Coordinates of C-alpha atoms in Angstrom, one line a residue:
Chain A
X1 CA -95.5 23.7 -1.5
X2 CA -95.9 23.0 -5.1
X3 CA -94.9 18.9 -5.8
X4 CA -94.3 19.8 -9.7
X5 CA -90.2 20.3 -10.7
X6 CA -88.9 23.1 -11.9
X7 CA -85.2 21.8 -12.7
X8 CA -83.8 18.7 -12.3
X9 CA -80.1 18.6 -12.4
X10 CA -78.5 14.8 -13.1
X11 CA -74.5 13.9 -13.1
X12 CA -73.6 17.4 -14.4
X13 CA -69.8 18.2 -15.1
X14 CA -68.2 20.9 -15.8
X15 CA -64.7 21.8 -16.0
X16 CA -62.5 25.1 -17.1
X17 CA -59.3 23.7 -18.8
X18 CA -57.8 20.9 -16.3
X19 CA -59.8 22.1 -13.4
X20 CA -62.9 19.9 -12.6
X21 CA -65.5 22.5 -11.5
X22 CA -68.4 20.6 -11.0
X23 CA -68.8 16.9 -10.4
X24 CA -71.5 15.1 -11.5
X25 CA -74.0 17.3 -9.1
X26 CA -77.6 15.6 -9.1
X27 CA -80.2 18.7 -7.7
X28 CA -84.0 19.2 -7.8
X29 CA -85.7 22.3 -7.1
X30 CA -89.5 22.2 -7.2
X31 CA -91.4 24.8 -7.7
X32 CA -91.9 27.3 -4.7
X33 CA -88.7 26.0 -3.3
X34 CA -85.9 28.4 -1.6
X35 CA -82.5 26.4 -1.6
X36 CA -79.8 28.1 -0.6
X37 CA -76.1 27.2 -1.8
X38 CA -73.2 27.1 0.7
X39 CA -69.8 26.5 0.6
X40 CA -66.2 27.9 0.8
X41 CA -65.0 29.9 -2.8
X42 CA -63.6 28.0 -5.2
X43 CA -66.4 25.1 -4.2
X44 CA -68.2 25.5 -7.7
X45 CA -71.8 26.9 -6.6
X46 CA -71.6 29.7 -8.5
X47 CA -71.0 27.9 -11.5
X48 CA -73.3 25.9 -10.7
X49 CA -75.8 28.5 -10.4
X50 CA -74.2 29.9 -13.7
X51 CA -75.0 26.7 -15.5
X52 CA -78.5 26.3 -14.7
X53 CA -78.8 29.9 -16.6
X54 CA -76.1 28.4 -19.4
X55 CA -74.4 31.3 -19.0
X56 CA -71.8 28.3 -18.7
X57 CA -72.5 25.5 -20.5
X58 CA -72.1 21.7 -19.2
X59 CA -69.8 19.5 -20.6
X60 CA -72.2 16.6 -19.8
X61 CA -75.1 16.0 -17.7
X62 CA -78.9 16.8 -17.8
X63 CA -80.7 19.7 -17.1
X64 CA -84.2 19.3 -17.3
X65 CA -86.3 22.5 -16.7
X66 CA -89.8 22.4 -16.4
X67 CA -90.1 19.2 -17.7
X68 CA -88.0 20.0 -20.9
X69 CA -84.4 18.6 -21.3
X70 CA -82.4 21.7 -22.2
X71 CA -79.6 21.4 -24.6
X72 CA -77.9 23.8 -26.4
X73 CA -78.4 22.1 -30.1
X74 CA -81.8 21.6 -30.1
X75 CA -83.3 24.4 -27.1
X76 CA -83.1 28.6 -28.1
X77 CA -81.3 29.1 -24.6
X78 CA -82.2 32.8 -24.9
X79 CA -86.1 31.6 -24.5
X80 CA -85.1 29.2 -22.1
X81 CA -83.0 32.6 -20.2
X82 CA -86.3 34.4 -20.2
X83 CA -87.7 31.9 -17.7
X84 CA -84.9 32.2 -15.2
X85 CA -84.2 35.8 -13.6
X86 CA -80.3 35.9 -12.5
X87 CA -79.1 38.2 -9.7
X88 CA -75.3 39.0 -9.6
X89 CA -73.1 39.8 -7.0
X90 CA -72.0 43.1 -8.8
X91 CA -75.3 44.2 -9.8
X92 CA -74.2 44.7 -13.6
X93 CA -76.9 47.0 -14.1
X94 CA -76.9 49.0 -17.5
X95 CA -75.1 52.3 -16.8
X96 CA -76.5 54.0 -19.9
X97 CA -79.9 54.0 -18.5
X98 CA -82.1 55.0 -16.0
X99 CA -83.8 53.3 -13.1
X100 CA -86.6 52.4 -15.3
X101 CA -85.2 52.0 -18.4
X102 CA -83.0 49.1 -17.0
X103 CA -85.9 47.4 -15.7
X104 CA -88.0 47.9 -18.9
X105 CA -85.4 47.0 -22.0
X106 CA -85.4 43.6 -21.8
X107 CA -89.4 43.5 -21.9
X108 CA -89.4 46.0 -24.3
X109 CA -86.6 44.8 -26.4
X110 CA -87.3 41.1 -26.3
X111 CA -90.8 40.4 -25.0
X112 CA -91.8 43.2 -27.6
X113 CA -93.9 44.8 -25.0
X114 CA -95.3 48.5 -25.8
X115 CA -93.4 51.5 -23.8
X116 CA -96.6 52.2 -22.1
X117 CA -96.9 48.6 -20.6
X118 CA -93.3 47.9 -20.2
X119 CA -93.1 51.3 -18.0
X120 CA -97.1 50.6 -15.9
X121 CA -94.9 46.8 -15.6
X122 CA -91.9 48.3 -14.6
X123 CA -93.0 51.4 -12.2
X124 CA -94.9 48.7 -10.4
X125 CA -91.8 46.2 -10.1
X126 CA -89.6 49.3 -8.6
X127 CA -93.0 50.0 -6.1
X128 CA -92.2 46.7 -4.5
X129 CA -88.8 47.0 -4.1
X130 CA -89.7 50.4 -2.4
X131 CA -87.4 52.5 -5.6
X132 CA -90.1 54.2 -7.4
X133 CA -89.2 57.6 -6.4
X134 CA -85.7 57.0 -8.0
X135 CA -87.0 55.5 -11.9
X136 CA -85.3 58.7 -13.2
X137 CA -81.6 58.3 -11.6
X138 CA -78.7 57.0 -13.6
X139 CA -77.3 53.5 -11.6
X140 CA -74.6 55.5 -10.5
X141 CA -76.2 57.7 -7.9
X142 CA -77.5 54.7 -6.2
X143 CA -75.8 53.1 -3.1
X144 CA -75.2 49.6 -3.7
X145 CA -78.3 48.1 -1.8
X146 CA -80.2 50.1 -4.1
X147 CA -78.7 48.7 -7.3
X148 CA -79.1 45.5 -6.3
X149 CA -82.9 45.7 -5.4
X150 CA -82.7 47.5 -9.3
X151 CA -81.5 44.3 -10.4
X152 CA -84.0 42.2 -9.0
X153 CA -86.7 44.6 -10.2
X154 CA -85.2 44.1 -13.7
X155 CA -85.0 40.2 -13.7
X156 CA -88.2 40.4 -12.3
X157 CA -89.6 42.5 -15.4
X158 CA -89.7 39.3 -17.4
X159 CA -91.7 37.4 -15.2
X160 CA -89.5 34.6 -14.5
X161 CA -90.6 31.5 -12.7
X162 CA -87.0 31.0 -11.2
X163 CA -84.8 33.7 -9.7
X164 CA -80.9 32.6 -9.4
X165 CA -78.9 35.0 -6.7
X166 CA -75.2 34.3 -7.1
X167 CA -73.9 36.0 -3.8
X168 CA -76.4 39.1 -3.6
X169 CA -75.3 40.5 -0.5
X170 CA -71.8 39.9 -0.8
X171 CA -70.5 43.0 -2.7
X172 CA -72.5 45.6 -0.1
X173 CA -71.8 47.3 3.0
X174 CA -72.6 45.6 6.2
X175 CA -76.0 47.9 6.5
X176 CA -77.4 47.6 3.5
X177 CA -77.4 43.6 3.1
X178 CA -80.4 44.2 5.0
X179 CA -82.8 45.9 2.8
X180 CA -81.8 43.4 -0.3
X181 CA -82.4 40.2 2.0
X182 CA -86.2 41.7 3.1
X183 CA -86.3 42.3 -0.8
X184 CA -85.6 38.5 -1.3
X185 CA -87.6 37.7 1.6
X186 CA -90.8 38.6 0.4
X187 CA -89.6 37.4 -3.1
X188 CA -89.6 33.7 -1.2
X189 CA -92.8 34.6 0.6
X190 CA -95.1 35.1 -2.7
X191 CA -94.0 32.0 -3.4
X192 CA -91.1 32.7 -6.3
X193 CA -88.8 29.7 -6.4
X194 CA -85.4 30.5 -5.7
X195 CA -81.8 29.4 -5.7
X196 CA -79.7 31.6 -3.5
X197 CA -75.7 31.1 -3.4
X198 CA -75.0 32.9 -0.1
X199 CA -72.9 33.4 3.0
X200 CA -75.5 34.6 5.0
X201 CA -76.6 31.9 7.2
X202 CA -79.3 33.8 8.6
X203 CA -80.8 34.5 6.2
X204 CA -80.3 30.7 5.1
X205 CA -82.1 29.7 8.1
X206 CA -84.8 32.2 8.4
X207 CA -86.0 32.0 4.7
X208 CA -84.2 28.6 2.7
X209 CA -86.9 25.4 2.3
X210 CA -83.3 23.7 2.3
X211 CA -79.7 24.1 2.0
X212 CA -77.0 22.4 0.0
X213 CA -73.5 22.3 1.4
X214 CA -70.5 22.2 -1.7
X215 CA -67.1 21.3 -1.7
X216 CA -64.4 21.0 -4.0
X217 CA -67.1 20.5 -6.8
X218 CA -69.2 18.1 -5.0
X219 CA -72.5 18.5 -3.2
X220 CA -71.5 17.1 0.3
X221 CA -74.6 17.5 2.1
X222 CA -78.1 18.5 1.6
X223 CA -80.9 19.1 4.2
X224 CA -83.4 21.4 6.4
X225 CA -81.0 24.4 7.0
X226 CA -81.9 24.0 10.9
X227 CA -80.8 20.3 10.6
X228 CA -78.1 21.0 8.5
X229 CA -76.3 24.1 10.9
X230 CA -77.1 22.2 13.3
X231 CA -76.2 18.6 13.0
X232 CA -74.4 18.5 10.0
X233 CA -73.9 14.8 9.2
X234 CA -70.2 15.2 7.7
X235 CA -67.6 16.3 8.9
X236 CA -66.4 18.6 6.3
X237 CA -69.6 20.9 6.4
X238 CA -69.1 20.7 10.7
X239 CA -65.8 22.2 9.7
X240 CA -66.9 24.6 7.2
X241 CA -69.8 25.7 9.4
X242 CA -67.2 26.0 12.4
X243 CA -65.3 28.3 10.5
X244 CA -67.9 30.8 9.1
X245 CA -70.5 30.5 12.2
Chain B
X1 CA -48.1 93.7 -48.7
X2 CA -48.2 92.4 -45.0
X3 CA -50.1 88.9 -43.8
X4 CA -53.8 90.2 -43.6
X5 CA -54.0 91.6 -46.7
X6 CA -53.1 88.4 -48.2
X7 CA -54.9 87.0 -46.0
X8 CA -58.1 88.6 -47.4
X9 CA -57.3 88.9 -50.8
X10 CA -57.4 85.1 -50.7
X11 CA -59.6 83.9 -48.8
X12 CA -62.8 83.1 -51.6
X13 CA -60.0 80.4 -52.9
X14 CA -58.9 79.1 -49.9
X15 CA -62.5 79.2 -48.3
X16 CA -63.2 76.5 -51.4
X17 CA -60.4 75.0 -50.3
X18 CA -61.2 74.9 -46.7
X19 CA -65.0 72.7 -48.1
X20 CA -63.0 70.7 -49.9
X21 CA -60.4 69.7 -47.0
X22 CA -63.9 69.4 -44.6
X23 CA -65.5 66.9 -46.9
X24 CA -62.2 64.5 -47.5
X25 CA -62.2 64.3 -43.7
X26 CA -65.6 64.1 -42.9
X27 CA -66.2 61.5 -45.7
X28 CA -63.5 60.0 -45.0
X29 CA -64.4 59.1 -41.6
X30 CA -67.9 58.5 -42.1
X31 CA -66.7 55.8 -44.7
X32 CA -63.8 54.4 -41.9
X33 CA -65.9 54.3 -38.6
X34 CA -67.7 51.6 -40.5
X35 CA -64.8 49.5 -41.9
X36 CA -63.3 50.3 -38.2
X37 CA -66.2 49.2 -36.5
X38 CA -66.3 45.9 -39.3
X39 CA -62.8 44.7 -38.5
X40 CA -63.6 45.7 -34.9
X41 CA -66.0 42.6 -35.0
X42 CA -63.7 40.1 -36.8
X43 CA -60.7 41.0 -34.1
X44 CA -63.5 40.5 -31.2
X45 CA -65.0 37.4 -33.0
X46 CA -62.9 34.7 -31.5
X47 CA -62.5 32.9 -35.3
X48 CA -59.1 32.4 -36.0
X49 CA -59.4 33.4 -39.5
X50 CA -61.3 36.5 -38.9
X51 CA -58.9 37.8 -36.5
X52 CA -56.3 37.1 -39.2
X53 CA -57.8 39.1 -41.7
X54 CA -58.0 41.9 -39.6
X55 CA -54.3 41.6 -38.0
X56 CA -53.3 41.5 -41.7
X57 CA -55.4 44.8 -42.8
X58 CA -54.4 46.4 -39.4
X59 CA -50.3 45.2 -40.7
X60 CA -50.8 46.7 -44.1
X61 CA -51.9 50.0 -42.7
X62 CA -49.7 50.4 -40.2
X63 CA -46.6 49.2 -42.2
X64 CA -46.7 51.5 -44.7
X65 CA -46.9 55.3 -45.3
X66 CA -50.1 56.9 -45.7
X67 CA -48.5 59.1 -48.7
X68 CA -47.7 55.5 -50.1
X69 CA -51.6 54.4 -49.4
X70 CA -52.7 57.5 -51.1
X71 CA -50.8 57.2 -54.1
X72 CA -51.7 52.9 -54.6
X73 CA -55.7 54.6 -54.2
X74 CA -55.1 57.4 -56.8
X75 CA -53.5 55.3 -59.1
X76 CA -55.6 52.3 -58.5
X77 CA -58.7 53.7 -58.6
X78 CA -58.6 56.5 -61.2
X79 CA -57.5 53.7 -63.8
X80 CA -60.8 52.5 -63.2
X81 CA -62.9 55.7 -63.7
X82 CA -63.3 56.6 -60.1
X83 CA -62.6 60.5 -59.6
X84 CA -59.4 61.6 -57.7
X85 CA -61.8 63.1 -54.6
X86 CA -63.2 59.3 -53.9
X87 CA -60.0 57.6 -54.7
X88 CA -58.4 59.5 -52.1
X89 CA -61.1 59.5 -49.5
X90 CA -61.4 55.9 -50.0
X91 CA -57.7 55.7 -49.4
X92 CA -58.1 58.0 -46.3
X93 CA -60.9 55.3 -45.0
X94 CA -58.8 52.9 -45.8
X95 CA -56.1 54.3 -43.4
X96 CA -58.2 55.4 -40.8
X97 CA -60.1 52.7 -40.5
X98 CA -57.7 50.6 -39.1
X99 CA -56.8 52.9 -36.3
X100 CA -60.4 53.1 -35.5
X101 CA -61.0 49.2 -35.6
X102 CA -58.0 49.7 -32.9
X103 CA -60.1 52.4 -31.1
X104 CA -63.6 50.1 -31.1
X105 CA -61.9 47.1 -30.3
X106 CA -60.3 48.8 -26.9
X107 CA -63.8 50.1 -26.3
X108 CA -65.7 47.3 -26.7
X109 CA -63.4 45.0 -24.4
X110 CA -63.3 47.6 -22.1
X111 CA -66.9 47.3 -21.0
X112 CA -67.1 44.8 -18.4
X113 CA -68.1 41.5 -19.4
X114 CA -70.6 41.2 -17.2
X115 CA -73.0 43.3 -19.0
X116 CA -73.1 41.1 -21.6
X117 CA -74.1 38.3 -19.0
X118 CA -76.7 40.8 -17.9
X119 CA -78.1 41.1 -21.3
X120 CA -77.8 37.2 -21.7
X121 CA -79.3 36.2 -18.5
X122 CA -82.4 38.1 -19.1
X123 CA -83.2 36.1 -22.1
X124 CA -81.5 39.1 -24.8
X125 CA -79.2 37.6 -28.0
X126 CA -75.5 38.0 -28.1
X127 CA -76.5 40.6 -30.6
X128 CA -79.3 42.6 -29.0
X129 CA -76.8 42.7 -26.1
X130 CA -74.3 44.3 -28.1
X131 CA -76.8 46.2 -29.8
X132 CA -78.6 47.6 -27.2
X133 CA -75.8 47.4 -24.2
X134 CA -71.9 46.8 -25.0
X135 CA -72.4 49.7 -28.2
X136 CA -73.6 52.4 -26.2
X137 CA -71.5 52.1 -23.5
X138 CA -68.3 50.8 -25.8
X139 CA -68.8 54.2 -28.3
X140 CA -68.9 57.1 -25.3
X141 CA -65.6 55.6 -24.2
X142 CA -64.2 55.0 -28.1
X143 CA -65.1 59.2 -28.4
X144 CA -62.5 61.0 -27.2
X145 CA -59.9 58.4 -28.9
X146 CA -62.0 58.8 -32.0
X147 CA -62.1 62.8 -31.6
X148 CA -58.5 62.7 -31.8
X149 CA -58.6 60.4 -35.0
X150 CA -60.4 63.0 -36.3
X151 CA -57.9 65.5 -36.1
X152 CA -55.4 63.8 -37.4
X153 CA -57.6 62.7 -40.6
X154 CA -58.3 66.4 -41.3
X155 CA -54.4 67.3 -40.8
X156 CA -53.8 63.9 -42.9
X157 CA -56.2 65.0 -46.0
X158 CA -53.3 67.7 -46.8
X159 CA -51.5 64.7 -48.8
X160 CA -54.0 64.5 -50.9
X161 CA -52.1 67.8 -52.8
X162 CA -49.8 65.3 -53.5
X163 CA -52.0 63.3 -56.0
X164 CA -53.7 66.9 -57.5
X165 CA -56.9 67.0 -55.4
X166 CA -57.7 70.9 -54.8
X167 CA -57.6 71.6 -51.1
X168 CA -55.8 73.6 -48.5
X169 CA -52.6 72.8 -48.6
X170 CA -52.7 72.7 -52.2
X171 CA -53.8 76.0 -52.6
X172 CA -51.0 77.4 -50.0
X173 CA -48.4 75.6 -52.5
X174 CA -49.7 76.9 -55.4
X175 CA -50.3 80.7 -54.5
X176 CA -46.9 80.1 -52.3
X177 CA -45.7 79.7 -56.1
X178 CA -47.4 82.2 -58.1
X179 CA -46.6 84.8 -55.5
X180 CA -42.9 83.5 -55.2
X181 CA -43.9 84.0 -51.7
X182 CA -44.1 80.2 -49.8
X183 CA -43.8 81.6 -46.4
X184 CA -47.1 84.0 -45.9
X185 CA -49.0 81.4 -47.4
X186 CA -48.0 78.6 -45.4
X187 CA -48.6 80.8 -42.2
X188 CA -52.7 81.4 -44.2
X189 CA -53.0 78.0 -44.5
X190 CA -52.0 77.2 -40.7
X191 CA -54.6 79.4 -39.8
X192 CA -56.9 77.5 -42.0
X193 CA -56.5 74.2 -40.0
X194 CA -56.4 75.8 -36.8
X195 CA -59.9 76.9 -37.6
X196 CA -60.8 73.6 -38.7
X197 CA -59.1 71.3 -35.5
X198 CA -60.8 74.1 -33.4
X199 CA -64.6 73.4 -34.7
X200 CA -63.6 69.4 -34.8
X201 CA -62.5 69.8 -31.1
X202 CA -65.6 71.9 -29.7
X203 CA -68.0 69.3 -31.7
X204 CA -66.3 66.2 -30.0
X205 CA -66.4 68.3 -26.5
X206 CA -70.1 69.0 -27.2
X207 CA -71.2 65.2 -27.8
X208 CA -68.8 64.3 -25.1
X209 CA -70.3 66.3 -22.4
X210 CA -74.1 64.9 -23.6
X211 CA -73.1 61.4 -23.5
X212 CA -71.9 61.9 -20.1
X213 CA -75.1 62.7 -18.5
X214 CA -75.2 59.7 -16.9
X215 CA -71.9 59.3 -15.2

């Protein structure tokens, strides 16, 4: 493992109207780190997951991200956005398009790529996540495992150096959170630094360099999943772990 | 004389009159989908003042009659040297185009925001998203809406007769009056329209069905 930083989070706050979201977290992810987010709903890891892509914005705090502090006056975000690949819970791949052309538009469209690369780039990127043979199909004739290994294809395509996953698995049928989680597996293996929120705590253990327990929009507890399922230290993350486990 | 002879008989004029009534409506809406699609923006744009000015346009033309719009237009717009065809299509866009700012606003709300955050989180502007993702998705659902807009700009353009303009129903009055004979001609000129909602109706179906591919 990599000793350089890839985002440094300090005292970040973020609220929606009167509710406090996210109390001053303090988080840093070096490169070739897994870290996987835990926590009840309503604990703020999503947002915090959203913030470090600034699809929400702080209210205060520091994010520093590869050595840069990023704020929204003085950074193009959208360049910043290039660098980090998000994964949603609901897929939100383009319906319009095919397979391939959801995986190649944003390389086309803002990299400025040629077709002919984007689509050798892309065909590639749907080879490893074992969907080649379905580039042609509209979204909608997918199951969902398949759309979300489309997904990761396409934030892959702009060859991020962070990958966010905000709940992957969470919107799929029981047997197909498999295939996504061996995606994100070997995603963690080649050495991609990720930030995973999720409620699978196997996969947490098997893959995650370390895990970060939230509630109520602080981070509780942070440590070696194995340490931290454990032997959690607090008692709120015993209890959480009690009740999911 | 029965119906189809009159039918035929007439038919060169109201043939002319038929182009006439086709280009008001096409114009028309060519000229409206973009002032639709422009107070669209403003009433998505989240500036108060924007959204104000389009409320107020969106007031104007729904508060008042469209015979009423026509004849401000014609009046307004032939004093200054524009010809009666333009003053009335612009008064037709006018009209329309708030109904179809309606139509893109619905559409482009409609499409789940989270394609937006797709196009954002993989590094695309707020414009290339729309561009590229919320339009083509937001336009297949504004069609059939729009379709129907259509149809009821074509049937609209008759009030242009009222301000002199040369098409169908125009030429049913007037041959209604020569031939002191209102009935047959207004029975020919149903026809007419019929004709034309029918083509409207199988274009719309045709671009319809090839958008839909992908669903």
């Amino acid at each position: 493992m990599s000793d350089s930083v890839m985002i440094q989070v300090d005292k970040l706050n973020k609220s929606f109207g009167d509710l406090h979201v996210l109390k001053d977290i303090d988080m840093t992810v070096k490169e070739s780190d897994v870290v996987c987010l835990i926590g009840a709903s309503g604990s703020g890891k999503s947002t915090l997951l959203r913030c470090l892509n600034f699809l929400e914005l702080k209210d205060s705090g520091i994010i520093t991200f590869e050595g840069k502090q990023v704020e929204k006056e003085t950074h193009d975000l959208n360049e910043v956005r290039q660098k980090v690949g998000m994964v949603f819970q609901h897929f939100h791949l383009f319906p319009h398009k095919t397979v391939i052309e959801n995986v190649m538009e944003a390389p086309i469209y803002v990299k400025k790529l040629s077709k002919n690369q984007a689509e050798k780039e892309a065909l590639a990127l749907l080879e490893k996540v074992g969907l080649s043979d379905k580039k042609n199909v509209y979204p909608s004739k997918l199951s969902g495992g398949q759309k979300q290994r489309v997904a990761i294809a396409r934030a892959l395509a702009m060859k991020p150096d962070i990958m966010l996953f905000d709940e992957p698995t969470s919107a799929l049928d029981p047997e197909l959170v498999g295939e996504v989680l061996t995606t994100m597996k070997e995603l963690a293996e080649e050495g991609m630094t990720m930030i995973v929120v999720t409620h699978e705590m196997g996969f947490a253990r098997e893959v995650a360099d370390w895990a970060v327990y939230m509630h109520d929009g602080k981070i509780v507890e942070v440590g070696h999943p194995e340490e931290l399922f454990n032997n959690p230290k607090e008692q709120r993350t015993k209890n959480f772990l009690d009740s999911v486990l | 004389m029965d119906l189809l002879t009159k039918f035929i008989d007439t038919y060169p004029i109201f043939l002319k009159g038929m182009l006439l009534t086709f280009q008001l409506t096409i114009v028309s809406i060519f000229v409206a989908i973009f002032i639709g699609l422009f107070f669209a923006f403003l009433k998505i744009s989240k500036v108060k003042i924007l959204e104000w000015i389009a409320d107020i346009y969106i007031f104007l033309v729904r508060g008042t009659p469209l015979v009423v719009q026509i004849f401000i237009f014609y009046f307004g717009l032939t004093s200054l040297n524009i010809s009666g065809f333009w003053s009335v299509v612009l008064g037709l866009a006018f009209h329309n185009g708030a109904y179809i700012a309606e139509i893109f606003r619905g559409a482009i709300q409609s499409v789940d925001n989270g394609q937006m955050e797709a196009g954002r989180s993989l590094g695309m502007s707020a414009a290339l998203s729309m561009r590229r993702i919320i339009l083509p998705q937001a336009s297949r659902r504004a069609l059939p809406p729009l379709g129907n807009q259509f149809i009821i700009a074509l049937k609209d353009s008759s009030l242009a007769s009222f301000v002199g303009v040369y098409e169908l129903f125009n030429i049913a009055t007037t041959q209604g009056s020569i031939k002191y004979d209102y009935m047959s001609y207004l029975l020919i000129v149903a026809v007419y329209y019929l004709v034309l909602v029918l083509f409207f109706s199988i274009i719309v179906n045709l671009i319809e069905k090839r958008m839909a591919s992908s669903d």
